[in-house]
Short mmCIF file of C-alpha atoms in Angstrom, two decimals:
data_model
loop_
_atom_site.label_atom_id
_atom_site.label_comp_id
_atom_site.label_asym_id
_atom_site.label_seq_id
_atom_site.Cartn_x
_atom_site.Cartn_y
_atom_site.Cartn_z
CA ILE J 1 -18.17 -7.55 -2.61
CA ARG J 2 -21.71 -8.84 -2.77
CA ALA J 3 -23.70 -9.23 0.44
CA VAL J 4 -24.96 -12.82 0.42
CA ARG J 5 -25.55 -15.69 2.81
CA PRO J 6 -22.59 -17.95 3.68
CA GLN J 7 -23.82 -20.88 1.58
CA VAL J 8 -24.27 -18.66 -1.47
CA LEU J 9 -20.90 -17.05 -0.80
CA MET J 10 -19.32 -20.50 -0.90
CA ARG J 11 -20.67 -21.04 -4.43
CA LEU J 12 -19.60 -17.65 -5.79
CA SER J 13 -16.52 -17.41 -7.97
CA LYS J 14 -13.35 -15.98 -6.47
CA THR J 15 -13.59 -12.80 -8.55
CA LYS J 16 -16.93 -11.95 -6.97
CA LYS J 17 -15.60 -12.39 -3.43
CA HIS J 18 -12.81 -9.82 -3.48
CA VAL J 19 -11.99 -6.43 -4.97
CA SER J 20 -9.34 -6.08 -7.65
CA ARG J 21 -6.52 -4.23 -5.91
CA ALA J 22 -3.59 -5.08 -3.67
CA TYR J 23 -4.76 -6.73 -0.43
CA GLY J 24 -8.13 -7.26 -2.15
CA GLY J 25 -10.40 -8.77 0.44
CA SER J 26 -8.29 -8.56 3.57
CA MET J 27 -7.70 -4.83 3.93
CA CYS J 28 -10.01 -1.85 3.45
CA ALA J 29 -9.34 0.72 0.72
CA LYS J 30 -8.35 3.42 3.19
CA CYS J 31 -5.81 1.13 4.87
CA VAL J 32 -4.24 0.27 1.50
CA ARG J 33 -4.11 3.97 0.58
CA ASP J 34 -2.46 4.84 3.91
CA ARG J 35 0.06 2.03 3.50
CA ILE J 36 1.01 3.24 0.00
CA LYS J 37 1.39 6.84 1.23
CA ARG J 38 3.51 5.74 4.18
CA ALA J 39 5.82 3.66 1.97
CA PHE J 40 6.18 6.56 -0.49
CA LEU J 41 7.00 9.08 2.25
CA ILE J 42 9.55 6.74 3.84
CA GLU J 43 11.31 6.32 0.47
CA GLU J 44 11.28 10.09 -0.09
CA GLN J 45 12.76 10.64 3.37
CA LYS J 46 15.57 8.19 2.59
CA ILE J 47 16.36 10.13 -0.60
CA VAL J 48 16.41 13.45 1.30
CA VAL J 49 18.80 12.05 3.91
CA LYS J 50 21.07 10.73 1.16
CA VAL J 51 21.11 14.13 -0.62
CA LEU J 52 21.84 15.99 2.63
CA LYS J 53 24.74 13.63 3.39
CA ALA J 54 26.13 14.19 -0.10
CA GLN J 55 25.90 17.98 0.33
CA ALA J 56 27.64 17.82 3.70
CA GLN J 57 30.36 15.64 2.18
CA SER J 58 30.92 18.09 -0.70
CA GLN J 59 31.14 21.07 1.67
CA LYS J 60 33.79 19.35 3.80
CA SER J 61 36.12 18.68 0.87
#
């Protein structure tokens, strides 16, 4: 993102006012990275719980 005065910023194109990634101009890169990691770990945890339930089910029967 270029550092310019508000009037100049108003005249800039949209591509020059944000970065090209998810949550482009509203969230910092570290926040996006943390959010992606958190979502990944939550999904992995769900898979682990599902596998453990399946193992417990197979041991019972």
